[in-house]
């Protein structure tokens, strides 16, 4: 295959992968896209494989991360996409070398597995490095509507990504079999892919209550779509969420609500230190006579601020000790590494004057619930933290009976950023076997069952609110038990495959 054809096929595959994710959501294209990448890479020279993989990554990440352009303009957007595409470029180089050197010549059935391992290894690498990593755009997050999402219950997001990449490689093997007129093997590949895609229906997802039920009111206060300028309107945001809560209470005056949830940044002015904000938050809590979980900023540290989730009581005070500080602040958004260099890329970095510092775990808040006569343990996840595997797992292992994903999407305009985040929240619900609330300042907010089904949702840039009764659960899924070791095992196996590709001598002179 010529280099031009490889590049064209990889670019088309990257676009196909983009179409698999929200808002388009054609999840079946995810394995097809990976199959296109595999075909484009097989038997390519190593340098060509690197370039082909990078083209695939750019064709995917540029449209997938369009919300970054909307938030901070084109240079940071392109830089972020280019950096993330290096992961697929690495997979491209290693896959090309592996297939060209015929490492698995006697065991060709291992080759698709090796390709899938390389992909997952690269995903895990970019999810942790540099600056804490950027897990956005992992294959697992593109198949939340598919049967493959149920694999998250078994082994978490890395295992789902492995399954998608493996199915793609099987399709690629089938393509080559048909081209070589091995008709039976070629036709067997799509049949195997369909069968393996349906296989997760046999996994025993359970959404039943184990420790009672909780009735939760949530509010999406909304804000005008004015990008980064929304950060200058803290009092308006808090007022809007108060008003949405009061309107909901007026609509359902007899509702017995146990807990109210507001999003991240719903009250950027800390109600503990501002009388006007405290009065607005208290009014909302008294509307349902229930504790209120809300997002604010804690400026008490000398070296920065905490992005905080805390509990406010109808009595007009914060519940002592019931707070969580975001453990994984977003690089270049909440804090600025290499600020002088970053300023050359975008002057918007200077909007971040007081940087968010990482809090200490665990991701757990105990909230007294009068109807249950006990504390209910909430797993607070703040914004981009939902993309990191270890954080929801930490919350559940600490006893969280449901997850509350509090997020602020006001700076990303009418883009797919919030629905991409919703797909992550749905996958986490399945993975952890927990009811999950995604509550946003401007949308998309949603209530998700422990099996990943969306029970209720709001749209972007609308004021909305709702009441939902959800099951509380304490049992640990296999992913909650073993997700960490499974991810580590996949990373180690990916490392073995990469070393095998690097250390095996070139089979062809022109690969040097």
Coordinates of C-alpha atoms in Angstrom, one line a residue:
X1 CA 0.0 0.0 0.0
X2 CA 1.4 3.4 -0.9
X3 CA 2.1 6.0 1.8
X4 CA -0.5 8.3 0.3
X5 CA -3.2 5.6 0.6
X6 CA -2.1 4.8 4.2
X7 CA -2.4 8.5 5.2
X8 CA -5.8 8.9 3.5
X9 CA -7.1 5.7 5.1
X10 CA -5.8 6.9 8.5
X11 CA -7.4 10.3 8.1
X12 CA -10.7 8.8 7.2
X13 CA -10.4 6.5 10.2
X14 CA -9.8 9.4 12.6
X15 CA -12.9 11.1 11.3
X16 CA -14.9 7.9 11.7
X17 CA -13.7 7.7 15.3
X18 CA -14.8 11.2 15.9
X19 CA -18.3 10.3 14.6
X20 CA -18.5 7.5 17.1
X21 CA -18.4 9.9 20.0
X22 CA -21.1 12.4 21.2
X23 CA -22.8 14.4 19.8
X24 CA -23.0 12.2 16.6
X25 CA -22.8 9.0 18.6
X26 CA -22.4 6.3 15.9
X27 CA -20.6 4.0 18.3
X28 CA -20.4 1.2 15.8
X29 CA -17.8 3.3 13.9
X30 CA -15.3 3.0 16.8
X31 CA -14.2 -0.5 16.0
X32 CA -14.5 0.3 12.2
X33 CA -12.1 3.2 12.7
X34 CA -9.6 1.1 14.6
X35 CA -9.8 -1.5 11.8
X36 CA -9.0 1.3 9.3
X37 CA -6.0 2.3 11.4
X38 CA -4.7 -1.2 11.6
X39 CA -5.0 -1.7 7.9
X40 CA -3.2 1.6 7.3
X41 CA -0.3 0.6 9.6
X42 CA 0.3 -3.0 8.7
X43 CA 3.7 -3.6 7.1
X44 CA 4.5 0.1 6.9
X45 CA 8.0 1.4 7.6
X46 CA 8.3 2.6 11.2
X47 CA 8.6 6.3 10.3
X48 CA 5.6 6.0 8.0
X49 CA 3.7 4.3 10.8
X50 CA 4.5 7.2 13.1
X51 CA 3.2 9.7 10.6
X52 CA 0.1 7.6 9.8
X53 CA -0.7 7.2 13.5
X54 CA -0.3 11.0 14.0
X55 CA -2.6 11.8 11.1
X56 CA -5.2 9.4 12.6
X57 CA -4.9 11.2 15.9
X58 CA -5.2 14.7 14.5
X59 CA -8.2 13.7 12.3
X60 CA -9.9 12.5 15.5
X61 CA -8.8 15.0 18.1
X62 CA -9.2 18.3 16.2
X63 CA -13.0 17.9 15.8
X64 CA -13.4 16.0 19.1
X65 CA -11.7 18.8 21.0
X66 CA -13.5 21.6 19.2
X67 CA -14.7 22.9 22.5
X68 CA -11.1 23.9 23.3
X69 CA -11.1 26.2 20.3
X70 CA -14.4 27.7 21.5
X71 CA -13.0 28.3 24.9
X72 CA -9.4 29.6 24.2
X73 CA -9.0 30.0 20.4
X74 CA -7.1 28.1 17.8
X75 CA -3.5 27.9 19.0
X76 CA -4.2 26.0 22.3
X77 CA -6.7 23.9 20.5
X78 CA -4.3 22.7 17.8
X79 CA -1.5 22.3 20.4
X80 CA -3.7 20.1 22.6
X81 CA -4.8 18.0 19.7
X82 CA -1.2 17.6 18.4
X83 CA 0.0 16.6 21.8
X84 CA -2.7 14.0 22.2
X85 CA -2.1 12.7 18.7
X86 CA 1.5 11.7 19.7
X87 CA 0.0 8.7 21.5
X88 CA -1.6 7.3 18.3
X89 CA 1.6 8.2 16.5
X90 CA 3.5 6.0 19.0
X91 CA 1.1 3.2 18.5
X92 CA 1.5 3.7 14.7
X93 CA 5.3 3.4 14.8
X94 CA 5.2 0.3 17.1
X95 CA 2.5 -1.4 15.2
X96 CA 4.2 -0.8 11.8
X97 CA 7.4 -2.2 13.2
X98 CA 5.8 -5.2 14.8
X99 CA 3.8 -6.2 11.7
X100 CA 6.7 -5.5 9.2
X101 CA 9.1 -7.5 11.3
X102 CA 6.7 -10.4 11.4
X103 CA 7.1 -10.8 15.2
X104 CA 4.0 -13.0 15.4
X105 CA 4.5 -14.8 12.1
X106 CA 3.8 -18.2 13.6
X107 CA 1.0 -16.9 15.8
X108 CA -0.8 -14.3 13.7
X109 CA -3.9 -14.5 15.9
X110 CA -1.8 -12.7 18.6
X111 CA -1.2 -9.7 16.4
X112 CA -4.6 -8.1 16.9
X113 CA -4.2 -8.5 20.7
X114 CA -0.8 -6.9 20.5
X115 CA -2.2 -4.0 18.6
X116 CA -5.0 -3.5 21.1
X117 CA -2.6 -3.7 24.0
X118 CA -0.4 -1.0 22.4
X119 CA -3.4 1.2 22.0
X120 CA -4.5 0.8 25.6
X121 CA -1.0 1.4 26.8
X122 CA -0.8 4.6 24.9
X123 CA -4.2 5.7 26.3
X124 CA -3.0 5.0 29.8
X125 CA 0.2 6.9 29.2
X126 CA -1.5 10.1 28.0
X127 CA -4.0 9.8 30.8
X128 CA -1.3 10.3 33.3
X129 CA 1.5 12.3 31.6
X130 CA 2.4 15.1 31.4
X131 CA 1.0 17.4 34.1
X132 CA -1.4 14.7 35.4
X133 CA -2.5 13.6 31.9
X134 CA -5.5 14.2 29.7
X135 CA -7.8 11.1 29.5
X136 CA -10.3 12.7 27.1
X137 CA -11.1 10.8 23.9
X138 CA -10.4 7.3 25.1
X139 CA -12.1 4.6 23.1
X140 CA -14.2 3.5 26.1
X141 CA -15.9 6.9 26.2
X142 CA -17.1 6.5 22.6
X143 CA -19.2 3.4 23.2
X144 CA -21.3 4.3 26.2
X145 CA -24.4 3.4 24.2
X146 CA -23.1 0.0 23.0
X147 CA -23.1 -3.4 24.7
X148 CA -19.3 -3.0 25.0
X149 CA -19.9 -0.4 27.7
X150 CA -21.0 -3.2 30.0
X151 CA -17.4 -4.5 30.0
X152 CA -16.6 -1.5 32.3
X153 CA -18.4 -3.4 35.1
X154 CA -15.9 -6.2 34.6
X155 CA -12.6 -4.3 34.2
X156 CA -13.1 -0.6 33.9
X157 CA -12.5 1.8 31.0
X158 CA -9.1 0.3 30.0
X159 CA -10.7 -3.1 29.4
X160 CA -13.5 -1.5 27.3
X161 CA -10.9 0.3 25.2
X162 CA -9.0 -3.0 24.8
X163 CA -12.2 -4.6 23.5
X164 CA -12.9 -1.9 20.9
X165 CA -9.3 -1.9 19.6
X166 CA -9.3 -5.7 19.4
X167 CA -12.5 -5.8 17.5
X168 CA -11.1 -3.2 15.1
X169 CA -7.9 -5.2 14.5
X170 CA -10.0 -8.4 13.9
X171 CA -11.8 -6.5 11.2
X172 CA -8.5 -5.5 9.8
X173 CA -7.3 -9.1 9.7
X174 CA -10.5 -10.0 7.9
X175 CA -9.8 -7.4 5.3
X176 CA -6.4 -8.8 4.5
X177 CA -7.8 -12.3 4.4
X178 CA -10.4 -11.3 1.8
X179 CA -7.7 -9.5 -0.2
X180 CA -5.6 -12.7 -0.2
X181 CA -8.8 -14.6 -1.2
X182 CA -9.0 -16.5 2.1
X183 CA -12.8 -16.1 1.9
X184 CA -13.8 -18.2 4.9
X185 CA -11.4 -16.4 7.3
X186 CA -12.3 -13.0 5.8
X187 CA -16.0 -13.5 6.3
X188 CA -15.4 -15.0 9.8
X189 CA -14.0 -11.8 11.0
X190 CA -17.1 -9.6 10.9
X191 CA -19.2 -12.5 12.3
X192 CA -16.7 -12.8 15.2
X193 CA -16.9 -9.0 15.8
X194 CA -20.7 -9.1 16.0
X195 CA -20.7 -12.0 18.3
X196 CA -18.0 -10.5 20.6
X197 CA -19.9 -7.2 20.6
X198 CA -23.1 -8.9 21.9
X199 CA -21.3 -11.1 24.4
X200 CA -21.2 -8.4 27.2
X201 CA -25.0 -8.7 27.4
X202 CA -24.3 -11.7 29.5
X203 CA -22.6 -9.6 32.3
X204 CA -24.8 -9.4 35.4
X205 CA -25.4 -5.6 35.9
X206 CA -27.4 -4.9 38.9
X207 CA -29.2 -1.6 39.6
X208 CA -31.2 -2.6 42.7
X209 CA -31.1 -0.7 46.0
X210 CA -29.0 -2.3 48.7
X211 CA -29.0 0.4 51.5
X212 CA -32.2 2.2 50.7
X213 CA -33.2 5.0 48.3
X214 CA -32.4 8.7 48.2
X215 CA -34.6 11.4 46.8
X216 CA -32.4 14.1 45.3
X217 CA -33.3 17.5 43.8
X218 CA -30.8 18.9 41.3
X219 CA -30.6 22.4 39.8
X220 CA -29.0 23.7 36.6
X221 CA -29.2 27.5 37.1
X222 CA -27.8 28.4 33.6
X223 CA -25.9 31.4 32.4
X224 CA -25.7 33.4 29.2
X225 CA -23.3 31.8 26.7
X226 CA -20.4 34.3 27.0
X227 CA -17.4 32.0 27.3
X228 CA -14.6 32.9 29.7
X229 CA -16.5 36.0 30.8
X230 CA -18.8 33.8 32.8
X231 CA -16.1 33.6 35.5
X232 CA -16.8 37.3 36.3
X233 CA -20.5 36.7 37.2
X234 CA -20.3 34.6 40.4
X235 CA -23.2 36.3 42.1
X236 CA -25.4 35.8 39.1
X237 CA -24.6 32.1 38.9
X238 CA -25.5 31.6 42.6
X239 CA -28.7 33.6 42.2
X240 CA -29.7 31.6 39.1
X241 CA -29.2 28.3 41.0
X242 CA -31.2 29.6 44.0
X243 CA -34.0 30.6 41.6
X244 CA -34.0 27.3 39.8
X245 CA -34.3 25.5 43.2
X246 CA -37.1 27.7 44.4
X247 CA -39.0 27.3 41.2
X248 CA -38.7 23.5 41.5
X249 CA -39.9 23.6 45.2
X250 CA -42.9 25.7 44.0
X251 CA -43.7 23.1 41.4
X252 CA -43.5 20.2 43.8
X253 CA -44.4 21.7 47.2
X254 CA -45.1 18.3 48.8
X255 CA -41.9 16.6 47.6
X256 CA -39.9 14.9 50.4
X257 CA -36.4 15.7 49.2
X258 CA -33.4 14.2 51.1
X259 CA -30.6 16.2 49.4
X260 CA -30.1 19.0 46.9
X261 CA -27.2 19.0 44.4
X262 CA -25.8 22.1 42.7
X263 CA -22.8 22.0 40.3
X264 CA -19.2 23.0 40.4
X265 CA -18.9 26.8 40.6
X266 CA -22.6 27.2 41.5
X267 CA -21.4 29.5 44.2
X268 CA -17.9 30.7 43.4
X269 CA -18.1 33.1 46.3
X270 CA -17.7 30.9 49.4
X271 CA -21.0 31.2 51.3
X272 CA -19.1 30.6 54.5
X273 CA -17.4 34.0 54.2
X274 CA -20.0 36.1 52.3
X275 CA -23.3 37.0 53.9
X276 CA -25.2 37.7 50.6
X277 CA -24.2 34.4 49.1
X278 CA -24.8 32.5 52.3
X279 CA -28.4 33.9 52.4
X280 CA -29.1 32.8 48.9
X281 CA -27.8 29.3 49.5
X282 CA -29.7 29.0 52.8
X283 CA -32.9 30.1 51.1
X284 CA -32.4 27.3 48.6
X285 CA -31.7 24.7 51.3
X286 CA -34.8 25.7 53.2
X287 CA -37.0 25.4 50.1
X288 CA -36.8 21.6 50.6
X289 CA -35.6 21.6 54.2
X290 CA -32.7 19.5 53.0
X291 CA -28.9 19.7 53.0
X292 CA -27.4 21.2 49.8
X293 CA -24.2 19.9 48.1
X294 CA -22.6 22.7 46.2
X295 CA -19.4 23.8 44.4
X296 CA -17.4 26.8 45.6
X297 CA -13.9 28.1 45.9
X298 CA -11.9 28.0 49.1
X299 CA -9.3 30.8 49.2
X300 CA -8.0 30.0 52.7
X301 CA -4.6 28.5 51.5
X302 CA -1.8 31.0 51.2
X303 CA -0.5 29.5 48.0
X304 CA -3.7 29.2 46.0
X305 CA -7.3 28.1 46.3
X306 CA -9.2 24.8 46.5
X307 CA -12.0 23.9 44.1
X308 CA -14.3 22.7 46.7
X309 CA -17.6 20.7 47.2
X310 CA -19.3 21.3 50.5
X311 CA -22.6 20.7 52.3
X312 CA -24.8 23.6 53.4
X313 CA -27.5 23.0 55.9
X314 CA -31.0 24.7 56.1
X315 CA -29.9 26.1 59.4
X316 CA -27.7 28.5 57.4
X317 CA -24.2 27.1 58.0
X318 CA -21.8 24.6 56.4
X319 CA -21.8 21.1 57.8
X320 CA -18.5 20.8 59.7
X321 CA -16.0 18.5 58.0
X322 CA -18.3 17.8 55.1
X323 CA -16.2 19.1 52.2
X324 CA -14.0 17.7 49.4
X325 CA -11.2 19.5 47.6
X326 CA -10.6 18.6 43.9
X327 CA -7.6 16.3 43.8
X328 CA -6.8 16.7 40.1
X329 CA -6.9 20.3 38.9
X330 CA -6.9 20.8 35.2
X331 CA -3.6 21.9 33.8
X332 CA -3.6 25.1 31.8
X333 CA -7.1 25.8 33.0
X334 CA -7.1 25.8 36.9
X335 CA -3.3 26.1 37.2
X336 CA -0.7 27.0 34.7
X337 CA 2.5 24.9 34.3
X338 CA 5.3 26.7 32.6
X339 CA 3.4 30.0 32.7
X340 CA 5.9 32.1 30.7
X341 CA 5.9 29.6 27.9
X342 CA 2.2 29.0 28.0
X343 CA 1.7 32.8 27.7
X344 CA 3.3 32.7 24.3
X345 CA 0.7 30.2 23.2
X346 CA -2.3 32.0 24.7
X347 CA -2.6 35.2 26.8
X348 CA -5.8 33.7 28.2
X349 CA -3.6 31.9 30.8
X350 CA -3.3 35.2 32.7
X351 CA -7.0 34.9 33.5
X352 CA -5.9 32.2 36.0
X353 CA -4.4 34.4 38.7
X354 CA -5.1 32.4 41.8
X355 CA -4.3 28.8 40.9
X356 CA -6.1 25.8 42.1
X357 CA -4.0 23.5 44.3
X358 CA -4.7 19.8 44.6
X359 CA -6.7 18.6 47.6
X360 CA -6.1 15.4 49.4
X361 CA -8.5 12.5 49.2
X362 CA -10.5 10.6 49.7
X363 CA -13.4 11.6 47.4
X364 CA -16.0 11.2 50.1
X365 CA -18.5 13.3 51.9
X366 CA -20.8 12.0 54.6
X367 CA -24.2 13.7 54.6
X368 CA -26.9 13.2 57.3
X369 CA -30.1 12.1 55.8
X370 CA -33.1 12.4 58.1
X371 CA -35.4 10.0 56.3
X372 CA -32.8 7.2 56.6
X373 CA -31.7 8.2 60.1
X374 CA -28.1 7.9 59.1
X375 CA -25.3 9.4 57.1
X376 CA -25.2 8.6 53.4
X377 CA -21.8 8.6 51.8
X378 CA -21.6 10.7 48.6
X379 CA -18.7 10.2 46.1
X380 CA -18.0 13.8 44.9
X381 CA -16.3 14.0 41.5
X382 CA -15.5 17.5 40.3
X383 CA -15.6 18.2 36.5
X384 CA -12.7 16.6 34.6
X385 CA -12.0 14.3 37.5
X386 CA -14.7 11.9 36.0
X387 CA -12.2 11.1 33.2
X388 CA -9.6 9.6 35.6
X389 CA -10.2 6.0 36.4
X390 CA -8.7 6.0 39.9
X391 CA -10.9 8.8 41.3
X392 CA -14.4 7.2 41.0
X393 CA -12.8 4.0 42.1
X394 CA -11.4 5.7 45.2
X395 CA -14.8 7.1 46.0
X396 CA -16.6 3.8 45.8
X397 CA -13.9 1.9 47.7
X398 CA -14.3 4.6 50.5
X399 CA -17.9 3.7 50.7
X400 CA -19.7 6.0 48.3
X401 CA -23.3 4.9 47.8
X402 CA -23.8 7.1 44.8
X403 CA -21.7 9.5 42.7
X404 CA -22.2 13.2 42.2
X405 CA -20.3 14.6 39.2
X406 CA -20.4 18.4 39.7
X407 CA -19.2 20.3 36.6
X408 CA -19.1 23.8 35.1
X409 CA -19.4 23.8 31.3
X410 CA -20.1 27.5 30.8
X411 CA -16.9 28.3 28.9
X412 CA -17.3 25.7 26.2
X413 CA -20.3 27.1 24.3
X414 CA -22.7 25.0 22.3
X415 CA -20.3 22.1 21.8
X416 CA -20.1 18.4 22.5
X417 CA -17.9 18.9 25.6
X418 CA -20.7 18.4 28.1
X419 CA -22.2 15.3 26.3
X420 CA -18.7 13.8 26.0
X421 CA -18.5 14.2 29.8
X422 CA -22.0 12.7 30.1
X423 CA -20.7 9.6 28.3
X424 CA -17.9 9.3 30.9
X425 CA -20.4 9.6 33.7
X426 CA -22.5 6.9 32.2
X427 CA -19.5 4.6 31.9
X428 CA -18.5 5.3 35.5
X429 CA -22.1 4.4 36.7
X430 CA -21.7 1.0 35.0
X431 CA -18.1 0.6 36.1
X432 CA -18.9 1.3 39.8
X433 CA -22.4 0.1 39.9
X434 CA -23.6 3.4 41.3
X435 CA -26.4 5.9 40.6
X436 CA -24.7 9.0 39.2
X437 CA -25.8 12.6 39.0
X438 CA -24.0 14.9 36.5
X439 CA -25.0 18.4 37.5
X440 CA -23.8 21.3 35.4
X441 CA -24.0 25.1 35.6
X442 CA -25.3 25.3 32.0
X443 CA -25.8 21.6 31.0
X444 CA -25.8 18.9 30.2
X445 CA -27.1 17.7 33.6
X446 CA -28.4 14.2 33.9
X447 CA -29.5 11.4 36.3
X448 CA -28.0 8.0 35.5
X449 CA -28.9 4.6 36.8
X450 CA -26.3 2.1 38.1
X451 CA -26.6 0.3 34.8
X452 CA -25.7 3.5 32.8
X453 CA -29.3 4.4 31.6
X454 CA -30.1 8.1 31.5
X455 CA -33.2 8.6 33.6
X456 CA -33.5 12.4 33.2
X457 CA -31.4 15.1 31.5
X458 CA -31.3 18.8 30.8
X459 CA -30.2 20.5 27.6
X460 CA -27.4 23.0 27.1
X461 CA -27.9 26.6 28.2
X462 CA -31.3 26.2 29.7
X463 CA -32.5 26.6 33.3
X464 CA -33.7 23.3 34.5
X465 CA -34.1 21.3 37.6
X466 CA -35.6 17.9 38.7
X467 CA -36.2 15.5 41.4
X468 CA -35.2 11.8 41.2
X469 CA -35.3 8.9 43.6
X470 CA -32.3 6.7 43.1
X471 CA -31.1 3.4 44.7
X472 CA -28.2 3.4 47.1
X473 CA -25.6 0.7 46.8
X474 CA -22.5 -0.5 48.6
X475 CA -21.3 -3.7 46.9
X476 CA -18.1 -3.5 44.8
X477 CA -18.1 -4.4 41.2
X478 CA -15.2 -6.4 39.8
X479 CA -13.9 -3.2 38.3
X480 CA -14.0 -1.5 41.7
X481 CA -12.2 -4.4 43.2
X482 CA -9.6 -5.1 40.6
X483 CA -9.7 -2.1 38.2
X484 CA -6.3 -0.8 39.4
X485 CA -4.4 -4.2 39.0
X486 CA -6.2 -4.8 35.6
X487 CA -5.0 -1.5 34.3
X488 CA -1.5 -2.1 35.5
X489 CA -1.4 -5.6 33.9
X490 CA -2.5 -4.1 30.6
X491 CA 0.1 -1.4 30.8
X492 CA 2.8 -4.0 31.6
X493 CA 1.7 -6.2 28.7
X494 CA 1.7 -3.2 26.4
X495 CA 5.3 -2.5 27.5
X496 CA 6.3 -6.1 26.7
X497 CA 4.8 -5.7 23.2
X498 CA 6.5 -2.4 22.7
X499 CA 9.9 -3.8 23.8
X500 CA 9.4 -6.8 21.5
X501 CA 8.7 -4.4 18.6
X502 CA 11.7 -2.2 19.4
X503 CA 14.2 -5.0 20.1
X504 CA 13.4 -7.2 17.1
X505 CA 15.7 -6.6 14.2
X506 CA 14.2 -4.9 11.1
X507 CA 13.0 -7.5 8.6
X508 CA 13.4 -5.1 5.6
X509 CA 16.3 -2.8 4.7
X510 CA 14.1 0.2 3.9
X511 CA 12.6 0.2 7.5
X512 CA 15.8 1.6 8.9

